[in-house]
């Protein structure tokens, strides 16, 4: 089995790579940070002894995505699982204070990037008449919250596209799933708050957030079900989170 994972250089993508290698899969790990991908590939080869292929590209740049995926050798063409994980939150502001470049980054990575990668891999899955696409959504794709505007809209698009893809691809025996996490402690908040570590760490204070590994284990479970089972849509929250805005924090 070959799994293709975007955004594999950190966070949920990196943890998912490890979980899927543990399950015996060969991996195509993708991201922008080549050195981190190389360290991950080395770790996987030493620990799980499965094969890894590194693809370095910016998911938001269509030509880079197409060039990278078209460069795959014959042995790596038969992709069984695609994890569309790459994505980001840039800024947390009211719409009137929003930064257009932040909006573009979120739409480019979370929506257009997912489409560029899927567009290259779906034909391979159709040829095989099998495959499984797992999109990483968010609770922000299920519920909007103040200042979430464009991020929430981009994740709503991920949820919508997951449903649509499932409908369009069912005739080709391709499963499509979406995993919608609440608060997961990764680089997510550091990026959202543009490197402000203090603001970022506050997001995870007073409760135990989900870890990247928590989400990776769920993805691994989803993609290792029997062929007739598709877990279509999962919302996963930390104990202290009841919705996008309702919390039980100890602060
Ligand atoms: C990340 C979760 O609640 O910060 O997608 O939007 S949240």
PDB file of C-alpha atoms and ligand atoms in Angstrom:
ATOM      1  CA  UNK A   1       0.000   0.000   0.000  1.00  0.00           C
ATOM      2  CA  UNK A   2       1.205   3.502  -0.834  1.00  0.00           C
ATOM      3  CA  UNK A   3       0.004   6.550   1.118  1.00  0.00           C
ATOM      4  CA  UNK A   4       0.587  10.122  -0.090  1.00  0.00           C
ATOM      5  CA  UNK A   5       0.604  12.689   2.726  1.00  0.00           C
ATOM      6  CA  UNK A   6       0.728  16.462   2.269  1.00  0.00           C
ATOM      7  CA  UNK A   7       2.080  18.747   4.990  1.00  0.00           C
ATOM      8  CA  UNK A   8       4.141  15.836   6.339  1.00  0.00           C
ATOM      9  CA  UNK A   9       7.002  17.946   7.719  1.00  0.00           C
ATOM     10  CA  UNK A  10       5.232  18.633  11.031  1.00  0.00           C
ATOM     11  CA  UNK A  11       2.130  18.222  13.148  1.00  0.00           C
ATOM     12  CA  UNK A  12      -0.729  15.966  12.076  1.00  0.00           C
ATOM     13  CA  UNK A  13       0.958  15.134   8.748  1.00  0.00           C
ATOM     14  CA  UNK A  14       4.196  13.984  10.376  1.00  0.00           C
ATOM     15  CA  UNK A  15       2.359  11.962  13.029  1.00  0.00           C
ATOM     16  CA  UNK A  16       0.170  10.381  10.347  1.00  0.00           C
ATOM     17  CA  UNK A  17       3.249   9.381   8.351  1.00  0.00           C
ATOM     18  CA  UNK A  18       4.581   7.525  11.393  1.00  0.00           C
ATOM     19  CA  UNK A  19       1.262   5.802  12.128  1.00  0.00           C
ATOM     20  CA  UNK A  20       0.802   4.652   8.533  1.00  0.00           C
ATOM     21  CA  UNK A  21       4.392   3.405   8.353  1.00  0.00           C
ATOM     22  CA  UNK A  22       3.730   1.521  11.590  1.00  0.00           C
ATOM     23  CA  UNK A  23       0.789  -0.094   9.782  1.00  0.00           C
ATOM     24  CA  UNK A  24       3.270  -1.258   7.103  1.00  0.00           C
ATOM     25  CA  UNK A  25       2.601   1.292   4.372  1.00  0.00           C
ATOM     26  CA  UNK A  26       5.095   2.869   1.982  1.00  0.00           C
ATOM     27  CA  UNK A  27       4.841   6.645   1.988  1.00  0.00           C
ATOM     28  CA  UNK A  28       5.159   9.639  -0.265  1.00  0.00           C
ATOM     29  CA  UNK A  29       5.785  12.463   2.181  1.00  0.00           C
ATOM     30  CA  UNK A  30       5.290  15.989   0.889  1.00  0.00           C
ATOM     31  CA  UNK A  31       6.005  19.448   2.194  1.00  0.00           C
ATOM     32  CA  UNK A  32       8.097  22.547   1.763  1.00  0.00           C
ATOM     33  CA  UNK A  33      10.752  21.825   4.401  1.00  0.00           C
ATOM     34  CA  UNK A  34      13.075  19.272   2.778  1.00  0.00           C
ATOM     35  CA  UNK A  35      15.389  18.874   5.787  1.00  0.00           C
ATOM     36  CA  UNK A  36      12.477  17.950   8.053  1.00  0.00           C
ATOM     37  CA  UNK A  37      11.132  15.491   5.487  1.00  0.00           C
ATOM     38  CA  UNK A  38      14.575  13.882   5.242  1.00  0.00           C
ATOM     39  CA  UNK A  39      14.775  13.470   9.021  1.00  0.00           C
ATOM     40  CA  UNK A  40      11.290  11.945   9.024  1.00  0.00           C
ATOM     41  CA  UNK A  41      12.141   9.583   6.156  1.00  0.00           C
ATOM     42  CA  UNK A  42      15.259   8.425   8.005  1.00  0.00           C
ATOM     43  CA  UNK A  43      13.271   7.846  11.198  1.00  0.00           C
ATOM     44  CA  UNK A  44      10.637   5.858   9.314  1.00  0.00           C
ATOM     45  CA  UNK A  45      13.197   3.727   7.506  1.00  0.00           C
ATOM     46  CA  UNK A  46      15.066   2.965  10.745  1.00  0.00           C
ATOM     47  CA  UNK A  47      11.991   2.330  12.873  1.00  0.00           C
ATOM     48  CA  UNK A  48       9.351   0.810  10.607  1.00  0.00           C
ATOM     49  CA  UNK A  49      11.463  -0.377   7.635  1.00  0.00           C
ATOM     50  CA  UNK A  50       8.946   0.764   5.024  1.00  0.00           C
ATOM     51  CA  UNK A  51       9.878   2.781   1.929  1.00  0.00           C
ATOM     52  CA  UNK A  52       9.565   6.558   1.756  1.00  0.00           C
ATOM     53  CA  UNK A  53       9.718   8.973  -1.122  1.00  0.00           C
ATOM     54  CA  UNK A  54      10.107  12.708  -0.502  1.00  0.00           C
ATOM     55  CA  UNK A  55       8.368  15.287  -2.691  1.00  0.00           C
ATOM     56  CA  UNK A  56       9.154  18.929  -1.966  1.00  0.00           C
ATOM     57  CA  UNK A  57       6.608  21.409  -3.249  1.00  0.00           C
ATOM     58  CA  UNK A  58       4.368  24.264  -2.202  1.00  0.00           C
ATOM     59  CA  UNK A  59       0.829  22.931  -2.184  1.00  0.00           C
ATOM     60  CA  UNK A  60      -0.499  26.401  -3.019  1.00  0.00           C
ATOM     61  CA  UNK A  61       1.381  26.622  -6.316  1.00  0.00           C
ATOM     62  CA  UNK A  62      -0.382  24.592  -8.989  1.00  0.00           C
ATOM     63  CA  UNK A  63       2.622  24.144 -11.285  1.00  0.00           C
ATOM     64  CA  UNK A  64       4.824  22.921  -8.427  1.00  0.00           C
ATOM     65  CA  UNK A  65       2.172  20.386  -7.374  1.00  0.00           C
ATOM     66  CA  UNK A  66       1.751  19.080 -10.924  1.00  0.00           C
ATOM     67  CA  UNK A  67       5.496  18.913 -11.628  1.00  0.00           C
ATOM     68  CA  UNK A  68       6.193  17.039  -8.383  1.00  0.00           C
ATOM     69  CA  UNK A  69       3.423  14.468  -8.800  1.00  0.00           C
ATOM     70  CA  UNK A  70       4.165  13.979 -12.513  1.00  0.00           C
ATOM     71  CA  UNK A  71       7.802  13.244 -11.578  1.00  0.00           C
ATOM     72  CA  UNK A  72       6.859  10.111  -9.613  1.00  0.00           C
ATOM     73  CA  UNK A  73       8.502   6.951 -10.936  1.00  0.00           C
ATOM     74  CA  UNK A  74       6.377   4.015 -12.080  1.00  0.00           C
ATOM     75  CA  UNK A  75       6.844   2.224  -8.705  1.00  0.00           C
ATOM     76  CA  UNK A  76       5.241   5.122  -6.845  1.00  0.00           C
ATOM     77  CA  UNK A  77       2.300   5.743  -9.179  1.00  0.00           C
ATOM     78  CA  UNK A  78      -0.222   3.375  -7.601  1.00  0.00           C
ATOM     79  CA  UNK A  79      -1.322   5.563  -4.707  1.00  0.00           C
ATOM     80  CA  UNK A  80      -3.866   3.858  -2.436  1.00  0.00           C
ATOM     81  CA  UNK A  81      -4.352   6.575   0.161  1.00  0.00           C
ATOM     82  CA  UNK A  82      -4.207  10.364  -0.126  1.00  0.00           C
ATOM     83  CA  UNK A  83      -4.162  12.380   3.097  1.00  0.00           C
ATOM     84  CA  UNK A  84      -4.882  16.017   2.223  1.00  0.00           C
ATOM     85  CA  UNK A  85      -3.440  17.454   5.410  1.00  0.00           C
ATOM     86  CA  UNK A  86      -1.522  20.563   4.278  1.00  0.00           C
ATOM     87  CA  UNK A  87      -3.255  23.691   5.425  1.00  0.00           C
ATOM     88  CA  UNK A  88      -2.914  26.602   7.748  1.00  0.00           C
ATOM     89  CA  UNK A  89      -4.595  29.410   9.662  1.00  0.00           C
ATOM     90  CA  UNK A  90      -3.138  32.856   9.088  1.00  0.00           C
ATOM     91  CA  UNK A  91      -4.333  35.523  11.480  1.00  0.00           C
ATOM     92  CA  UNK A  92      -7.396  35.755  13.702  1.00  0.00           C
ATOM     93  CA  UNK A  93      -9.143  39.072  13.035  1.00  0.00           C
ATOM     94  CA  UNK A  94     -12.534  40.546  12.420  1.00  0.00           C
ATOM     95  CA  UNK A  95     -13.375  40.721   8.748  1.00  0.00           C
ATOM     96  CA  UNK A  96     -12.941  44.505   8.786  1.00  0.00           C
ATOM     97  CA  UNK A  97      -9.429  44.164  10.218  1.00  0.00           C
ATOM     98  CA  UNK A  98      -8.488  41.197   8.054  1.00  0.00           C
ATOM     99  CA  UNK A  99      -5.357  41.015   5.975  1.00  0.00           C
ATOM    100  CA  UNK A 100      -5.924  40.110   2.333  1.00  0.00           C
ATOM    101  CA  UNK A 101      -2.605  38.226   2.111  1.00  0.00           C
ATOM    102  CA  UNK A 102      -3.654  36.059   5.071  1.00  0.00           C
ATOM    103  CA  UNK A 103      -6.960  35.325   3.332  1.00  0.00           C
ATOM    104  CA  UNK A 104      -5.133  34.356   0.160  1.00  0.00           C
ATOM    105  CA  UNK A 105      -2.800  31.992   2.029  1.00  0.00           C
ATOM    106  CA  UNK A 106      -5.713  30.180   3.668  1.00  0.00           C
ATOM    107  CA  UNK A 107      -7.649  29.857   0.440  1.00  0.00           C
ATOM    108  CA  UNK A 108      -4.504  28.875  -1.507  1.00  0.00           C
ATOM    109  CA  UNK A 109      -3.407  26.142   0.920  1.00  0.00           C
ATOM    110  CA  UNK A 110      -6.628  24.890   2.472  1.00  0.00           C
ATOM    111  CA  UNK A 111      -8.844  24.947  -0.607  1.00  0.00           C
ATOM    112  CA  UNK A 112      -6.897  25.336  -3.846  1.00  0.00           C
ATOM    113  CA  UNK A 113      -3.976  23.196  -2.641  1.00  0.00           C
ATOM    114  CA  UNK A 114      -6.298  20.350  -1.725  1.00  0.00           C
ATOM    115  CA  UNK A 115      -7.865  20.591  -5.173  1.00  0.00           C
ATOM    116  CA  UNK A 116      -4.521  20.719  -7.038  1.00  0.00           C
ATOM    117  CA  UNK A 117      -3.238  17.597  -5.285  1.00  0.00           C
ATOM    118  CA  UNK A 118      -6.532  15.727  -5.591  1.00  0.00           C
ATOM    119  CA  UNK A 119      -6.770  16.602  -9.270  1.00  0.00           C
ATOM    120  CA  UNK A 120      -3.412  14.891  -9.914  1.00  0.00           C
ATOM    121  CA  UNK A 121      -4.116  11.796  -7.835  1.00  0.00           C
ATOM    122  CA  UNK A 122      -7.785  11.053  -8.519  1.00  0.00           C
ATOM    123  CA  UNK A 123      -7.114   9.862 -12.128  1.00  0.00           C
ATOM    124  CA  UNK A 124      -4.629   7.304 -10.743  1.00  0.00           C
ATOM    125  CA  UNK A 125      -7.246   6.045  -8.261  1.00  0.00           C
ATOM    126  CA  UNK A 126      -9.897   5.889 -10.991  1.00  0.00           C
ATOM    127  CA  UNK A 127      -7.518   3.764 -13.102  1.00  0.00           C
ATOM    128  CA  UNK A 128      -7.123   1.383 -10.171  1.00  0.00           C
ATOM    129  CA  UNK A 129     -10.834   1.498  -9.311  1.00  0.00           C
ATOM    130  CA  UNK A 130      -9.870   1.866  -5.669  1.00  0.00           C
ATOM    131  CA  UNK A 131      -8.439   4.424  -3.292  1.00  0.00           C
ATOM    132  CA  UNK A 132      -9.127   6.396  -0.145  1.00  0.00           C
ATOM    133  CA  UNK A 133      -8.920  10.171   0.208  1.00  0.00           C
ATOM    134  CA  UNK A 134      -8.826  11.567   3.744  1.00  0.00           C
ATOM    135  CA  UNK A 135      -9.252  15.323   3.958  1.00  0.00           C
ATOM    136  CA  UNK A 136      -8.345  17.205   7.124  1.00  0.00           C
ATOM    137  CA  UNK A 137     -11.188  19.581   7.884  1.00  0.00           C
ATOM    138  CA  UNK A 138     -11.776  21.232  11.251  1.00  0.00           C
ATOM    139  CA  UNK A 139     -14.506  22.006  13.748  1.00  0.00           C
ATOM    140  CA  UNK A 140     -14.165  25.403  12.025  1.00  0.00           C
ATOM    141  CA  UNK A 141     -15.635  23.765   8.927  1.00  0.00           C
ATOM    142  CA  UNK A 142     -18.731  22.764  10.901  1.00  0.00           C
ATOM    143  CA  UNK A 143     -19.207  25.937  12.959  1.00  0.00           C
ATOM    144  CA  UNK A 144     -18.185  29.530  12.383  1.00  0.00           C
ATOM    145  CA  UNK A 145     -16.786  31.578  15.244  1.00  0.00           C
ATOM    146  CA  UNK A 146     -15.989  35.292  15.727  1.00  0.00           C
ATOM    147  CA  UNK A 147     -12.803  36.320  13.880  1.00  0.00           C
ATOM    148  CA  UNK A 148     -12.646  32.904  12.221  1.00  0.00           C
ATOM    149  CA  UNK A 149     -14.243  34.226   8.983  1.00  0.00           C
ATOM    150  CA  UNK A 150     -11.926  33.164   6.144  1.00  0.00           C
ATOM    151  CA  UNK A 151     -10.372  30.243   8.029  1.00  0.00           C
ATOM    152  CA  UNK A 152     -13.856  28.896   8.821  1.00  0.00           C
ATOM    153  CA  UNK A 153     -14.915  29.456   5.208  1.00  0.00           C
ATOM    154  CA  UNK A 154     -11.872  27.576   3.918  1.00  0.00           C
ATOM    155  CA  UNK A 155     -12.572  24.624   6.210  1.00  0.00           C
ATOM    156  CA  UNK A 156     -16.281  24.702   5.281  1.00  0.00           C
ATOM    157  CA  UNK A 157     -15.033  24.298   1.732  1.00  0.00           C
ATOM    158  CA  UNK A 158     -13.045  21.227   2.793  1.00  0.00           C
ATOM    159  CA  UNK A 159     -16.154  19.689   4.352  1.00  0.00           C
ATOM    160  CA  UNK A 160     -18.251  20.544   1.261  1.00  0.00           C
ATOM    161  CA  UNK A 161     -15.619  19.193  -1.133  1.00  0.00           C
ATOM    162  CA  UNK A 162     -15.328  15.988   0.881  1.00  0.00           C
ATOM    163  CA  UNK A 163     -19.069  15.339   0.519  1.00  0.00           C
ATOM    164  CA  UNK A 164     -19.011  16.195  -3.175  1.00  0.00           C
ATOM    165  CA  UNK A 165     -15.941  14.090  -3.872  1.00  0.00           C
ATOM    166  CA  UNK A 166     -17.570  11.142  -2.116  1.00  0.00           C
ATOM    167  CA  UNK A 167     -20.610  11.460  -4.386  1.00  0.00           C
ATOM    168  CA  UNK A 168     -18.575  11.845  -7.574  1.00  0.00           C
ATOM    169  CA  UNK A 169     -16.118   9.057  -6.807  1.00  0.00           C
ATOM    170  CA  UNK A 170     -18.423   6.400  -5.345  1.00  0.00           C
ATOM    171  CA  UNK A 171     -18.909   4.950  -8.841  1.00  0.00           C
ATOM    172  CA  UNK A 172     -15.161   4.264  -8.923  1.00  0.00           C
ATOM    173  CA  UNK A 173     -15.017   2.510  -5.539  1.00  0.00           C
ATOM    174  CA  UNK A 174     -12.997   5.377  -4.049  1.00  0.00           C
ATOM    175  CA  UNK A 175     -13.653   6.226  -0.404  1.00  0.00           C
ATOM    176  CA  UNK A 176     -13.627   9.863   0.708  1.00  0.00           C
ATOM    177  CA  UNK A 177     -13.488  10.822   4.381  1.00  0.00           C
ATOM    178  CA  UNK A 178     -13.098  14.016   6.355  1.00  0.00           C
ATOM    179  CA  UNK A 179     -11.623  14.339   9.841  1.00  0.00           C
ATOM    180  CA  UNK A 180     -12.630  17.496  11.707  1.00  0.00           C
ATOM    181  CA  UNK A 181     -10.454  18.166  14.759  1.00  0.00           C
ATOM    182  CA  UNK A 182     -11.040  20.742  17.459  1.00  0.00           C
ATOM    183  CA  UNK A 183      -7.997  22.087  19.315  1.00  0.00           C
ATOM    184  CA  UNK A 184      -4.830  20.144  18.450  1.00  0.00           C
ATOM    185  CA  UNK A 185      -1.526  21.377  19.868  1.00  0.00           C
ATOM    186  CA  UNK A 186       0.794  21.783  16.861  1.00  0.00           C
ATOM    187  CA  UNK A 187       2.439  24.713  15.062  1.00  0.00           C
ATOM    188  CA  UNK A 188      -1.144  25.728  14.170  1.00  0.00           C
ATOM    189  CA  UNK A 189      -1.500  28.570  16.699  1.00  0.00           C
ATOM    190  CA  UNK A 190       2.077  29.768  16.227  1.00  0.00           C
ATOM    191  CA  UNK A 191       1.320  30.248  12.530  1.00  0.00           C
ATOM    192  CA  UNK A 192      -2.096  31.753  13.255  1.00  0.00           C
ATOM    193  CA  UNK A 193      -0.491  34.303  15.605  1.00  0.00           C
ATOM    194  CA  UNK A 194       2.506  34.864  13.312  1.00  0.00           C
ATOM    195  CA  UNK A 195       5.189  33.539  15.620  1.00  0.00           C
ATOM    196  CA  UNK A 196       3.828  35.055  18.873  1.00  0.00           C
ATOM    197  CA  UNK A 197       4.661  32.080  21.116  1.00  0.00           C
ATOM    198  CA  UNK A 198       2.944  33.525  24.172  1.00  0.00           C
ATOM    199  CA  UNK A 199      -0.384  34.043  22.390  1.00  0.00           C
ATOM    200  CA  UNK A 200      -0.052  30.632  20.788  1.00  0.00           C
ATOM    201  CA  UNK A 201       0.597  28.793  24.050  1.00  0.00           C
ATOM    202  CA  UNK A 202      -2.419  30.485  25.708  1.00  0.00           C
ATOM    203  CA  UNK A 203      -4.697  28.611  23.295  1.00  0.00           C
ATOM    204  CA  UNK A 204      -3.653  25.341  24.924  1.00  0.00           C
ATOM    205  CA  UNK A 205      -3.700  26.403  28.597  1.00  0.00           C
ATOM    206  CA  UNK A 206      -6.066  25.124  31.273  1.00  0.00           C
ATOM    207  CA  UNK A 207      -6.910  21.823  29.593  1.00  0.00           C
ATOM    208  CA  UNK A 208      -5.324  18.981  27.695  1.00  0.00           C
ATOM    209  CA  UNK A 209      -5.533  19.644  23.950  1.00  0.00           C
ATOM    210  CA  UNK A 210      -5.517  16.889  21.373  1.00  0.00           C
ATOM    211  CA  UNK A 211      -2.105  15.889  20.082  1.00  0.00           C
ATOM    212  CA  UNK A 212      -1.132  15.315  16.473  1.00  0.00           C
ATOM    213  CA  UNK A 213      -0.775  11.627  17.403  1.00  0.00           C
ATOM    214  CA  UNK A 214      -4.416  11.503  18.566  1.00  0.00           C
ATOM    215  CA  UNK A 215      -5.528  12.536  15.086  1.00  0.00           C
ATOM    216  CA  UNK A 216      -2.981  10.298  13.339  1.00  0.00           C
ATOM    217  CA  UNK A 217      -4.289   7.241  15.190  1.00  0.00           C
ATOM    218  CA  UNK A 218      -7.823   8.035  14.011  1.00  0.00           C
ATOM    219  CA  UNK A 219      -6.648   8.421  10.402  1.00  0.00           C
ATOM    220  CA  UNK A 220      -4.766   5.122  10.621  1.00  0.00           C
ATOM    221  CA  UNK A 221      -7.908   3.422  11.959  1.00  0.00           C
ATOM    222  CA  UNK A 222     -10.024   4.917   9.146  1.00  0.00           C
ATOM    223  CA  UNK A 223      -7.740   3.757   6.346  1.00  0.00           C
ATOM    224  CA  UNK A 224      -7.305   0.237   7.702  1.00  0.00           C
ATOM    225  CA  UNK A 225     -11.004  -0.700   7.855  1.00  0.00           C
ATOM    226  CA  UNK A 226     -12.243  -3.572   5.677  1.00  0.00           C
ATOM    227  CA  UNK A 227     -12.826  -2.566   2.044  1.00  0.00           C
ATOM    228  CA  UNK A 228     -16.617  -2.265   2.457  1.00  0.00           C
ATOM    229  CA  UNK A 229     -16.360   0.214   5.384  1.00  0.00           C
ATOM    230  CA  UNK A 230     -15.974   3.971   4.915  1.00  0.00           C
ATOM    231  CA  UNK A 231     -15.869   6.205   7.984  1.00  0.00           C
ATOM    232  CA  UNK A 232     -17.093   9.283   6.163  1.00  0.00           C
ATOM    233  CA  UNK A 233     -16.973  12.128   8.671  1.00  0.00           C
ATOM    234  CA  UNK A 234     -15.427  12.396  12.128  1.00  0.00           C
ATOM    235  CA  UNK A 235     -15.567  15.303  14.606  1.00  0.00           C
ATOM    236  CA  UNK A 236     -12.916  14.891  17.315  1.00  0.00           C
ATOM    237  CA  UNK A 237     -12.558  17.211  20.292  1.00  0.00           C
ATOM    238  CA  UNK A 238     -10.533  17.419  23.485  1.00  0.00           C
ATOM    239  CA  UNK A 239     -12.492  16.601  26.656  1.00  0.00           C
ATOM    240  CA  UNK A 240     -12.661  20.300  27.587  1.00  0.00           C
ATOM    241  CA  UNK A 241     -14.138  21.440  24.252  1.00  0.00           C
ATOM    242  CA  UNK A 242     -17.873  21.087  23.531  1.00  0.00           C
ATOM    243  CA  UNK A 243     -18.083  23.253  20.394  1.00  0.00           C
ATOM    244  CA  UNK A 244     -16.003  25.877  18.594  1.00  0.00           C
ATOM    245  CA  UNK A 245     -16.787  28.334  21.410  1.00  0.00           C
ATOM    246  CA  UNK A 246     -17.901  26.343  24.485  1.00  0.00           C
ATOM    247  CA  UNK A 247     -15.068  25.293  26.790  1.00  0.00           C
ATOM    248  CA  UNK A 248     -14.417  23.955  30.275  1.00  0.00           C
ATOM    249  CA  UNK A 249     -10.928  25.324  30.914  1.00  0.00           C
ATOM    250  CA  UNK A 250      -9.305  25.542  34.343  1.00  0.00           C
ATOM    251  CA  UNK A 251      -8.244  29.174  33.990  1.00  0.00           C
TER     252      UNK A 251
HETATM  253  C1  LIG B   1      -8.427  24.275  14.261  1.00  0.00           C
HETATM  254  C2  LIG B   1      -9.448  24.305  15.322  1.00  0.00           C
HETATM  255  O1  LIG B   1     -10.999  25.677  16.773  1.00  0.00           O
HETATM  256  O2  LIG B   1      -8.886  26.710  16.198  1.00  0.00           O
HETATM  257  O3  LIG B   1      -8.924  23.997  13.001  1.00  0.00           O
HETATM  258  O4  LIG B   1     -10.600  26.481  14.535  1.00  0.00           O
HETATM  259  S1  LIG B   1      -9.995  25.872  15.708  1.00  0.00           S
END
